[in-house]
Each structure stands twice: as structure tokens, then as C-alpha cells.
mmCIF file of C-alpha atoms in Angstrom:
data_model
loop_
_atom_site.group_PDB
_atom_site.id
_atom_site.type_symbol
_atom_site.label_atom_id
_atom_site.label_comp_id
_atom_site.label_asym_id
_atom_site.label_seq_id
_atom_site.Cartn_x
_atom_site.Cartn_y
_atom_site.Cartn_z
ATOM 1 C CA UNK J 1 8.618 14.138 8.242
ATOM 2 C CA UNK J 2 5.531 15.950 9.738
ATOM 3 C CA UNK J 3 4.815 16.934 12.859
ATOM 4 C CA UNK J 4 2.408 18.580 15.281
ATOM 5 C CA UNK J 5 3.150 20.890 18.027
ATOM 6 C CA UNK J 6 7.082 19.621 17.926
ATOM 7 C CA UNK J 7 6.210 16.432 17.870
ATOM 8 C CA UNK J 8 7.209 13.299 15.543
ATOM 9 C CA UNK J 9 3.764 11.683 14.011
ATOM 10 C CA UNK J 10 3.839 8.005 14.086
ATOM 11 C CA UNK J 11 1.202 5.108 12.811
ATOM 12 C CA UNK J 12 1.194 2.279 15.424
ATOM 13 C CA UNK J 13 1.151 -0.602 13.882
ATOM 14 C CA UNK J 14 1.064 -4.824 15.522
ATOM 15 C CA UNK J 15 -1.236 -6.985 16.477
ATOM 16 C CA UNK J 16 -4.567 -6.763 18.015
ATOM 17 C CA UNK J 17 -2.575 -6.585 21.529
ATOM 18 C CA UNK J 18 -1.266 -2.942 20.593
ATOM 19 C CA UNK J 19 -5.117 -1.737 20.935
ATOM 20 C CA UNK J 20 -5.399 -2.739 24.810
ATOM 21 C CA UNK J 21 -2.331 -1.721 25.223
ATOM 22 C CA UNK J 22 -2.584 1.870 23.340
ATOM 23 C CA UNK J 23 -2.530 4.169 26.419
ATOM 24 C CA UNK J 24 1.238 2.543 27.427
ATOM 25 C CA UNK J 25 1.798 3.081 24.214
ATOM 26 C CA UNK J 26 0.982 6.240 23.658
ATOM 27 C CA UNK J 27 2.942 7.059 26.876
ATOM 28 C CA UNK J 28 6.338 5.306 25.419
ATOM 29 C CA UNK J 29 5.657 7.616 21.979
ATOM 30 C CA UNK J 30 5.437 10.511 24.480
ATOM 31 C CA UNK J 31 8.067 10.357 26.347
ATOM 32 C CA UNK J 32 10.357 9.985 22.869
ATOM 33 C CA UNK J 33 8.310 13.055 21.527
ATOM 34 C CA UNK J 34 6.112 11.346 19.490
ATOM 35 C CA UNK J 35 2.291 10.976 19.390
ATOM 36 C CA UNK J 36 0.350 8.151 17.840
ATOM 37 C CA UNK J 37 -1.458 9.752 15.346
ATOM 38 C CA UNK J 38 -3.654 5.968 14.232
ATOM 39 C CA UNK J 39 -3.354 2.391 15.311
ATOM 40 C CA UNK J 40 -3.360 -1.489 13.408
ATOM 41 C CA UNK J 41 -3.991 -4.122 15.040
ATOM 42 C CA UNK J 42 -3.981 -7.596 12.820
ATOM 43 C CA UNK J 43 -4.941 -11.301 14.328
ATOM 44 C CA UNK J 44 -2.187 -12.131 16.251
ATOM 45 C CA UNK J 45 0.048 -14.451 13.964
ATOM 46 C CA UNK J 46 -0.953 -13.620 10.692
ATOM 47 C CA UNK J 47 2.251 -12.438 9.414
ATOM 48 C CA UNK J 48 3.528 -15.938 9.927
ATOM 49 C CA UNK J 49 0.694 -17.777 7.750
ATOM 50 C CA UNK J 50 1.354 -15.533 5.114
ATOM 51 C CA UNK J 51 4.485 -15.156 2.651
ATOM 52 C CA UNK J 52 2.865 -11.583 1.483
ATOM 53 C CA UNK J 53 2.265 -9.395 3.524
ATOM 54 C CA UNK J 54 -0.478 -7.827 0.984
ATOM 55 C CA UNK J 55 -2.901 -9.937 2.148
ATOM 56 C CA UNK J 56 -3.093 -8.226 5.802
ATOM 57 C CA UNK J 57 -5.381 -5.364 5.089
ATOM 58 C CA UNK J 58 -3.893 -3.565 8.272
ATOM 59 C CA UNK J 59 -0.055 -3.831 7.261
ATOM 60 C CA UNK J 60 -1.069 -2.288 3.800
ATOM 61 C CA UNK J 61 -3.820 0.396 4.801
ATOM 62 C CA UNK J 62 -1.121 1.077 7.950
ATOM 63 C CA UNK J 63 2.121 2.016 5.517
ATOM 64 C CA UNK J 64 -0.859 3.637 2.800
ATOM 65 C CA UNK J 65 -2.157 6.266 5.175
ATOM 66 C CA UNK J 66 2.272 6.723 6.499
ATOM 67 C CA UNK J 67 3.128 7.859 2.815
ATOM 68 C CA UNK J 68 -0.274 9.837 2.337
ATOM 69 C CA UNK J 69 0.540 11.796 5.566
ATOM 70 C CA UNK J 70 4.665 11.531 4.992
ATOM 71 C CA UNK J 71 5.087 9.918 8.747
ATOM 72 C CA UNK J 72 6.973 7.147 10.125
ATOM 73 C CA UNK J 73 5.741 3.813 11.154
ATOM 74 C CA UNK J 74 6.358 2.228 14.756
ATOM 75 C CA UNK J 75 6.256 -1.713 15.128
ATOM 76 C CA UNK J 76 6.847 -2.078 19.022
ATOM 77 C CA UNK J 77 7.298 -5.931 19.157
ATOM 78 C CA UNK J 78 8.991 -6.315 15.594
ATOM 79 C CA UNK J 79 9.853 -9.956 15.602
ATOM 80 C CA UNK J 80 7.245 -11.112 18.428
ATOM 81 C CA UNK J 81 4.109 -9.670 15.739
ATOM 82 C CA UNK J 82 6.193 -10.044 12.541
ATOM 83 C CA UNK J 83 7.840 -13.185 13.101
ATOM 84 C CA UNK J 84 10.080 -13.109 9.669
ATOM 85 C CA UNK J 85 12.693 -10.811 8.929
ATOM 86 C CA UNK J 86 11.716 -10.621 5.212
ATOM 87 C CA UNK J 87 8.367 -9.068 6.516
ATOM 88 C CA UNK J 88 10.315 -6.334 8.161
ATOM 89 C CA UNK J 89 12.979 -5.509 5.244
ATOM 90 C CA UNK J 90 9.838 -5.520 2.864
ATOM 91 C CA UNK J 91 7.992 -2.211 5.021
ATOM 92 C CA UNK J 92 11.583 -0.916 5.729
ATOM 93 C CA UNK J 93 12.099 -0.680 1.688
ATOM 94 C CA UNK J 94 8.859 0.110 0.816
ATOM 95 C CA UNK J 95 9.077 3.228 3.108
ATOM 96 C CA UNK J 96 12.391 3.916 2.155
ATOM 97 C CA UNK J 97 10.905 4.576 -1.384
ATOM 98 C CA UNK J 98 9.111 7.807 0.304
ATOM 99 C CA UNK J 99 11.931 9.316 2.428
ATOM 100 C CA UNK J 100 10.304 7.291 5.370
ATOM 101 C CA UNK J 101 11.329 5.311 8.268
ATOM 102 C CA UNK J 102 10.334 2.074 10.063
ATOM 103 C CA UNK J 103 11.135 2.112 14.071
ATOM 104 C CA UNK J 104 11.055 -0.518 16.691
ATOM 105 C CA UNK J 105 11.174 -1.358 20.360
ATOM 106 C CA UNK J 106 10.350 0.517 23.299
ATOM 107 C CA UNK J 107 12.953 2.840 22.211
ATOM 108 C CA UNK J 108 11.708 3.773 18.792
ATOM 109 C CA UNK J 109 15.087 2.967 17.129
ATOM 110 C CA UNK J 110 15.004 3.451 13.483
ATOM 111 C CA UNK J 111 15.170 0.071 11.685
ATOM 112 C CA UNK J 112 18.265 -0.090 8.594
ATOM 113 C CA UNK J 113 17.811 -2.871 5.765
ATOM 114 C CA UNK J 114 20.743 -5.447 5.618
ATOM 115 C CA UNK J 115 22.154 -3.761 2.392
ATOM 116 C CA UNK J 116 19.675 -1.327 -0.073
ATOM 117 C CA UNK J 117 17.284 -2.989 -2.676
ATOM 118 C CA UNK J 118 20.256 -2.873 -5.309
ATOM 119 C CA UNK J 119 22.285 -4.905 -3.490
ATOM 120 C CA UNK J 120 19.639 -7.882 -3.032
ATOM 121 C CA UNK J 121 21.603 -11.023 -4.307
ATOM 122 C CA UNK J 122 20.163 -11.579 -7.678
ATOM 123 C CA UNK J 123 19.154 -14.702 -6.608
ATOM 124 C CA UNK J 124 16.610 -13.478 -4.517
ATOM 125 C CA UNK J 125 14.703 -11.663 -7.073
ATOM 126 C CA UNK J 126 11.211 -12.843 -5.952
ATOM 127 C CA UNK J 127 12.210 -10.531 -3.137
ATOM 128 C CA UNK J 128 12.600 -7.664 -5.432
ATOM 129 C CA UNK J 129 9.092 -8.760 -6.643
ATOM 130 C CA UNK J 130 7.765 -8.608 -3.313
ATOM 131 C CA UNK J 131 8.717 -5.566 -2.309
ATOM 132 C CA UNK J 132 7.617 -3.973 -5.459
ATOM 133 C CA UNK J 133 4.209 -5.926 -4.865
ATOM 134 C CA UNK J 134 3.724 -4.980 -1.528
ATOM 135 C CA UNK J 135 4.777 -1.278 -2.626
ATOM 136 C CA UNK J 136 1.819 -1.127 -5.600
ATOM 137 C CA UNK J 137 -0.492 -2.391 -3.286
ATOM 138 C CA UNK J 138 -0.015 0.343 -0.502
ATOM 139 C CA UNK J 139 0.067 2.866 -3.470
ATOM 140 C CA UNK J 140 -3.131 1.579 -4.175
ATOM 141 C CA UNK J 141 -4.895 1.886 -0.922
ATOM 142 C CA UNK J 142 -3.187 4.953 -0.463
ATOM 143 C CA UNK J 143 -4.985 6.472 -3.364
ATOM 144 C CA UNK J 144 -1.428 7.579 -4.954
ATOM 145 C CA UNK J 145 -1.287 7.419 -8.673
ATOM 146 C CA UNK J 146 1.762 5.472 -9.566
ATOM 147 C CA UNK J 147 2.440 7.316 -12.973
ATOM 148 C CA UNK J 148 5.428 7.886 -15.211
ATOM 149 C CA UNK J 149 5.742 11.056 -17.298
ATOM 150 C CA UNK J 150 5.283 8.727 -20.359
ATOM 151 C CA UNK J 151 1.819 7.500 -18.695
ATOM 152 C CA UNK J 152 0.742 11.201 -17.659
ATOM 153 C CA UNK J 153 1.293 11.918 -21.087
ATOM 154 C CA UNK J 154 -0.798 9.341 -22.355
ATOM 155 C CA UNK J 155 -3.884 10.474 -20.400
ATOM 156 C CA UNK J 156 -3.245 14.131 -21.646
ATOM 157 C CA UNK J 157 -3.554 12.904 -25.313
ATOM 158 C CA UNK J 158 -6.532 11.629 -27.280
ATOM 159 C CA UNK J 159 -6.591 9.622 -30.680
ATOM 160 C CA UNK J 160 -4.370 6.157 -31.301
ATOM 161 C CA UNK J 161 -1.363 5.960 -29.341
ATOM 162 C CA UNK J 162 0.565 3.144 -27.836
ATOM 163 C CA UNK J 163 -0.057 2.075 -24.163
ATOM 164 C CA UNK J 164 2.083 3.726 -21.674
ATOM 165 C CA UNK J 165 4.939 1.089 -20.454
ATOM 166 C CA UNK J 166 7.287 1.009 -17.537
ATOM 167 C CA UNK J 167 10.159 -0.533 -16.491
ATOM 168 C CA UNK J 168 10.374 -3.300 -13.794
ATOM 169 C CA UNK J 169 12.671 -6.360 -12.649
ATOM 170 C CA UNK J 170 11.808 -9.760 -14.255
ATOM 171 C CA UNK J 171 11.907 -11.864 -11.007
ATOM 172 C CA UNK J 172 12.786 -15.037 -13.022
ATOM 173 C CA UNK J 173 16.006 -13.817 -15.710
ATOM 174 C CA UNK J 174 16.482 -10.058 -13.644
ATOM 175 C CA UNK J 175 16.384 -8.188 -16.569
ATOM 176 C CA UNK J 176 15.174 -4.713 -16.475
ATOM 177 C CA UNK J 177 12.041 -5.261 -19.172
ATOM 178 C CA UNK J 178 9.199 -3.071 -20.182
ATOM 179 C CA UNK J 179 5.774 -4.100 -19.598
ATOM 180 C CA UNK J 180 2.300 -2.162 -19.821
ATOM 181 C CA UNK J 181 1.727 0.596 -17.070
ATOM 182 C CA UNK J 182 -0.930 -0.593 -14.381
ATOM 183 C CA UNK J 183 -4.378 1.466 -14.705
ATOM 184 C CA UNK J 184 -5.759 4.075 -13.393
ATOM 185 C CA UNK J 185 -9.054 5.392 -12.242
ATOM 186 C CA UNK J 186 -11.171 7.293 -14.571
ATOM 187 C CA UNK J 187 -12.576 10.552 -13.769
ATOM 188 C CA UNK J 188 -14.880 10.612 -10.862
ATOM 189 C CA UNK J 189 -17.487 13.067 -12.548
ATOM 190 C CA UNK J 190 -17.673 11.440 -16.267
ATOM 191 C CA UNK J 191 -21.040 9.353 -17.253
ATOM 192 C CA UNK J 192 -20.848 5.666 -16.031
ATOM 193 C CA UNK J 193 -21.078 4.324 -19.276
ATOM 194 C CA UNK J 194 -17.658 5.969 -19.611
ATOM 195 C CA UNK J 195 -16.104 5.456 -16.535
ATOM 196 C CA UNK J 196 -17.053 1.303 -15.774
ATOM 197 C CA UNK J 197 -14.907 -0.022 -18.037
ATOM 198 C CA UNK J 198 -11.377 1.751 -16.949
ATOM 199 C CA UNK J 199 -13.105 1.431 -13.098
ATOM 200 C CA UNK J 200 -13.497 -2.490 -13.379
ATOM 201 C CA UNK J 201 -9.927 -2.917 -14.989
ATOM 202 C CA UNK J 202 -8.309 -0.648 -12.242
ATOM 203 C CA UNK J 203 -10.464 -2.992 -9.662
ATOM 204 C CA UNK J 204 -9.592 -6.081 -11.036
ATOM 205 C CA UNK J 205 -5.541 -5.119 -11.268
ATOM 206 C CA UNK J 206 -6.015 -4.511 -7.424
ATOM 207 C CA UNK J 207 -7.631 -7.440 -6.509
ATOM 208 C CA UNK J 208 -6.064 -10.300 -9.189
ATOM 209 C CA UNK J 209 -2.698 -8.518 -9.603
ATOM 210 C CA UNK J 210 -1.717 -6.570 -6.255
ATOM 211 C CA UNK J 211 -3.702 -8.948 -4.094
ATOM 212 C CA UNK J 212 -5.575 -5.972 -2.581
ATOM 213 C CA UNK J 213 -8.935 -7.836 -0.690
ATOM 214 C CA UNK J 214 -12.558 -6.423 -2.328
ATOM 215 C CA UNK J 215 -12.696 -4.486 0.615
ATOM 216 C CA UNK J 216 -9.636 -2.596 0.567
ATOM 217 C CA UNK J 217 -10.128 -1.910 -2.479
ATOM 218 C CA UNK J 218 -13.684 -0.189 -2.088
ATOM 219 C CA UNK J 219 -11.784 2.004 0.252
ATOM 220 C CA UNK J 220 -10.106 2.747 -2.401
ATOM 221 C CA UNK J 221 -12.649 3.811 -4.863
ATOM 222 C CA UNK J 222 -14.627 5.710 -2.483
ATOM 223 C CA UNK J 223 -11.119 7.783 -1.636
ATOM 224 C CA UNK J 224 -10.848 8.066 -5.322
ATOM 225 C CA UNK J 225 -13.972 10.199 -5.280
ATOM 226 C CA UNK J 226 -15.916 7.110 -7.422
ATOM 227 C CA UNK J 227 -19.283 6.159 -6.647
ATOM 228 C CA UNK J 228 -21.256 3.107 -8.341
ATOM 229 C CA UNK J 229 -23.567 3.850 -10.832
ATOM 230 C CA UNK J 230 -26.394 4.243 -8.107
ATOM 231 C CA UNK J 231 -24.400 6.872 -6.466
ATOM 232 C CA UNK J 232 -23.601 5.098 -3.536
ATOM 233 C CA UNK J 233 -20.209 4.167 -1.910
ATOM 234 C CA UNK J 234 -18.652 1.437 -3.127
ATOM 235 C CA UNK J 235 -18.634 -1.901 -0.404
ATOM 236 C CA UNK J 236 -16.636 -5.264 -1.130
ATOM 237 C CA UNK J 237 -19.631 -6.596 -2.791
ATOM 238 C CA UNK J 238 -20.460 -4.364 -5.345
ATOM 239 C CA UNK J 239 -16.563 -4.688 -6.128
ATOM 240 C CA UNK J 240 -17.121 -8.233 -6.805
ATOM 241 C CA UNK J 241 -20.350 -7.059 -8.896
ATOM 242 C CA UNK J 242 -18.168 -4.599 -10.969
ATOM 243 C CA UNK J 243 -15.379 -7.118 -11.309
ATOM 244 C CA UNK J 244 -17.554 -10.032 -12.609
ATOM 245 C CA UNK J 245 -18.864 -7.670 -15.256
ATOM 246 C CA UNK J 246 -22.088 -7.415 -13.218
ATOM 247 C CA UNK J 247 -22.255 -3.602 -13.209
ATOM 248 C CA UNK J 248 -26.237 -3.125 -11.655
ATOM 249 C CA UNK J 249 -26.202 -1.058 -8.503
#
């Protein structure tokens, strides 16, 4: 875990209440020798309308920029912004997954999942799905290439060769099946005639199968270095544009 000046980095991360409430906050973090580094603030309640936590842009942009700067994320009111323990266990694991920790309370206590992702009944396997859904989709924002040695080897090559797979959890049987690799993002500096295809397919596996907003995921592309064929940044609606097959700039 990083840390600046002998102090523990942290990303601050609740509902809208933790931004009037930073400077008390940034005190508590203090006095445990630890300094906010960013905060998110969603609408107060969302994690309870939603069963994914995927579709809160701050939740997955909060744990993206954690595993791009390898610090831990503080939740000061766990249960009071959270509401559902699954929501909780589903950041704990995902940051587990990068040597990283989730704390809580006043106290910054470090938060431990009821048992490790292997020992998830197998009953529960749309858990294992969420988690690994929630986990692709912070990869995502976080601009982290989610590759295999079989897929980096795949990019390397040229000529016919068969489609990088990976491994996964069927959340239905919970068989360990292979299934195509996700994309990735073409090269930032080829011609656009090049790069739009593999550009909308990454885009559209964002937004259709991570459930990454258009938004987030133009934050995305622009971190990636891409640009649309104009040159200009990319913005929610010319995500849409690319999407739809509507590539003008």
C-alpha cells in the first residue's frame, strides 16, 4: 500500500453527506495517519435501489482509481450508505483481488469477508457473478487491461488464429467453462478506419455487458489515450454515436 510522507492513502467513499462533511473527515483519517487522497459521494440511497452496484458510477470510478493508485478504500457509515451486506462483501472481494483493503467506521477498522470467494455456497453463484461483474467493470474504468498470457499472445501475433478464451464460473451449473476473452482497445495512434471497429466492440462490452454508463465509459476512452475520429475527447454522446454504428464526429 502507498503512502505519502508516512502516511496511509485512502479514497473516501459514501454518500453525498461525506462531501459536507470532508474536513471531519479528513480530521478522523488524520488522526489514524491517513490522508484522504479523493472523495465519492453518490445520492443518498442508491445502493439500496440497486442489486449491482455497477450502476453507481461513484462506487466503480471510487474502487477504479484505489487499484490504479494500489490504496485502500474507507466507507465511514458502511451499513447507514450501503444498506446491504452483499454490497459490502462485493468491494471487500473485489479489492481483495489487488492486495487491497476495505475499512469502516470512525476507527478505520479493516473490513474481513464472511469466508473467501471459494468458499461462497455454490448456491449462491450469481454472487460469484457479481463480484466478477462488478470487478470487470472497475477494471474497465480503471483503464487496466484484464489480459491472460494466452490473450497477450494473441495481440502479439498476426494471420488466422483462434480467439483468445478465459476461464470463468457458469453462475447457473458452476462449472469452470471457457468463453471468449472480453476486448480490448486498439492502439491509440493507428488510422480510424482501423481502430473504430475494435473501439465500438470494446464500448459496447462496457456498456451492454459490464453495465458501465456511456459516461463512464468515455472516461474511459479518453484515459485510454483514444480520441474520436475528429480528434476530440470522447463525451457520453458520441459513445452512443460510436455504439449505434454512427461513427461521424
Amino acid at each position: 500500500m502507498t503512502s505519502l510522507v508516512g502516511r496511509t492513502r485512502l479514497v473516501l467513499l459514501g454518500d453525498r453527506d461525506i462531501h459536507a462533511r470532508r474536513d471531519e473527515l479528513n480530521g478522523i483519517a488524520h488522526d489514524s495517519g491517513c490522508e484522504v487522497v479523493e472523495a465519492y459521494g453518490f445520492e443518498p440511497a442508491a445502493p439500496l435501489r440497486h442489486e449491482d452496484l455497477t450502476h453507481i458510477d461513484e462506487v466503480v470510478v471510487a474502487l477504479a482509481q484505489a487499484i490504479e493508485e494500489r490504496i485502500d478504500v474507507w466507507v465511514p457509515w458502511a451499513m447507514v450508505d450501503f444498506g446491504r451486506d452483499q454490497h459490502l462483501r462485493r468491494m471487500i472481494l473485489v479489492l481483495d483481488r489487488f492486495g487491497l483493503k476495505l475499512r469502516a467506521g470512525r476507527n478505520l477498522s479493516v473490513c474481513e469477508a464472511e469466508g473467501s470467494l471459494n468458499e461462497i455456497d455454490f448456491a449462491l453463484r450469481a454472487e460469484v457473478r457479481a463480484v466478477d461483474n462488478l470487478a470487470d467493470a472497475v477494471l474497465a474504468v480503471a483503464g487496466v487491461e484484464k489480459l491472460t498470457a494466452e490473450i497477450e499472445e494473441a495481440l502479439a501475433g498476426v494471420g488466422a488464429r483462434e480467439p483468445a478464451r478465459i476461464r470463468t464460473v457458469e453462475a447457473e451449473t458452476g462449472r469452470l467453462v471457457e468463453v471468449p476473452a472480453p476486448p480490448v482497445p486498439p492502439s491509440p495512434h493507428g488510422r480510424w478506419s482501423d481502430r473504430e471497429p475494435m473501439l465500438a466492440g470494446y464500448a459496447r462490452w462496457l456498456v451492454r455487458d459490464c453495465g458501465v454508463t456511456r459516461a463512464a465509459t468515455a472516461r474511459v476512452l479518453n484515459a485510454c489515450g483514444q480520441r474520436t475520429r475528429s480528434g476530440k475527447p470522447w463525451q457520453a454522446a458520441t459513445v452512443r454515436r460510436l455504439i449505434d454504428g454512427d461513427d461521424r464526429p
